[in-house]
Phi, psi and omega in degrees: 000325178303315188294319179296318152313342178262334173296327201280317174304319199290307179305321176291314179302319184287334177289332178280343187282303174300330162317301173313320199267327186265355164281290186271337178270125160280169174281161191283140198279151177297301193215189171206168170297109189281302183223168197199135160225123169095221194234122183228150188228139174246114179265144186282147163271355172300168169295328172288338169081044173312120192248128181231133178313136198277137168225159167306129189087338164334162176238138177248115176254161187305136184085355177287166182230124177248134185239138193237124165277185187265156188071032192214160176217174156216117177261135199231123166239147176292139161318319208263353186083001192256344168227157194221131175218129160246120179272118185264168191313149194034056185224161190215113177244162183229122177255147195221124180242094175243192182299345195235341178218169173235111181253123187231112199263116160275130183241347159198128159122222187223160167199152182245131205223122158245121185241148186240114207282317182041036170070024177295145176288342185264136180258161177230138172242161166234125170253158169205197191300314200240009188219142169243131179226125169286121182253127179252263152260101198217151178239124161225161157218142199213136178241142167243017172306339186248121178299334193265354190213126165285132177236118201237120169257120191268172177245342177126017164263180207276122187218139190244135179219150164222160171275161169284345190252308204242001187070028180287129185235124170227142185237162182191141165220048156240164176289126180217165154251130171251149179243114181236127168221181175312350187252325189206166149234134219221111180274113188269339182071220185257032195264354181249172161271093182304318198287334188275347175243312192294124184296152192304326193290339183281337171291315178269338181246329177255000000 
């Protein structure tokens, strides 16, 4: 009887430890809100889909959606300092982290993304309406405000872009404006006035 009692206590103890671990220990957040102006919401990826007000320091986890309202913006930095995202006004971005990838999905509006590779094994991508962008040591600003075309401004860093439908692939390491649609990926080089499309802060702050 004494041995059975000890086995029971041991099993109960292990069950408690496992319960504690699964209940109270969560995966480390991918990123946090570094700076904010105006009205921002963070929509949780959890089943309850909790909506929280954006505040400096709030954690961003895999699956979370950050929604930025009019006359507002939100700066997000990853915990490892490899990825920085500024989400512009009237925009929405979803973050997804897997064992192999770091994915930034522009669901609405526009955003600036700066990513540093540092030979990390985890690959980073940006997705929008018509584009899949593989980031190495890359800076981009992109907008999906026009439903028919993604407009992508590159800063002269290496950038690999493909479309979502036909398997078209392009690569650039120059300052360009790129138009990506369901039919083509067009690199416009210097044949366009960038400042008429790209927000002023890109040239003043970055």
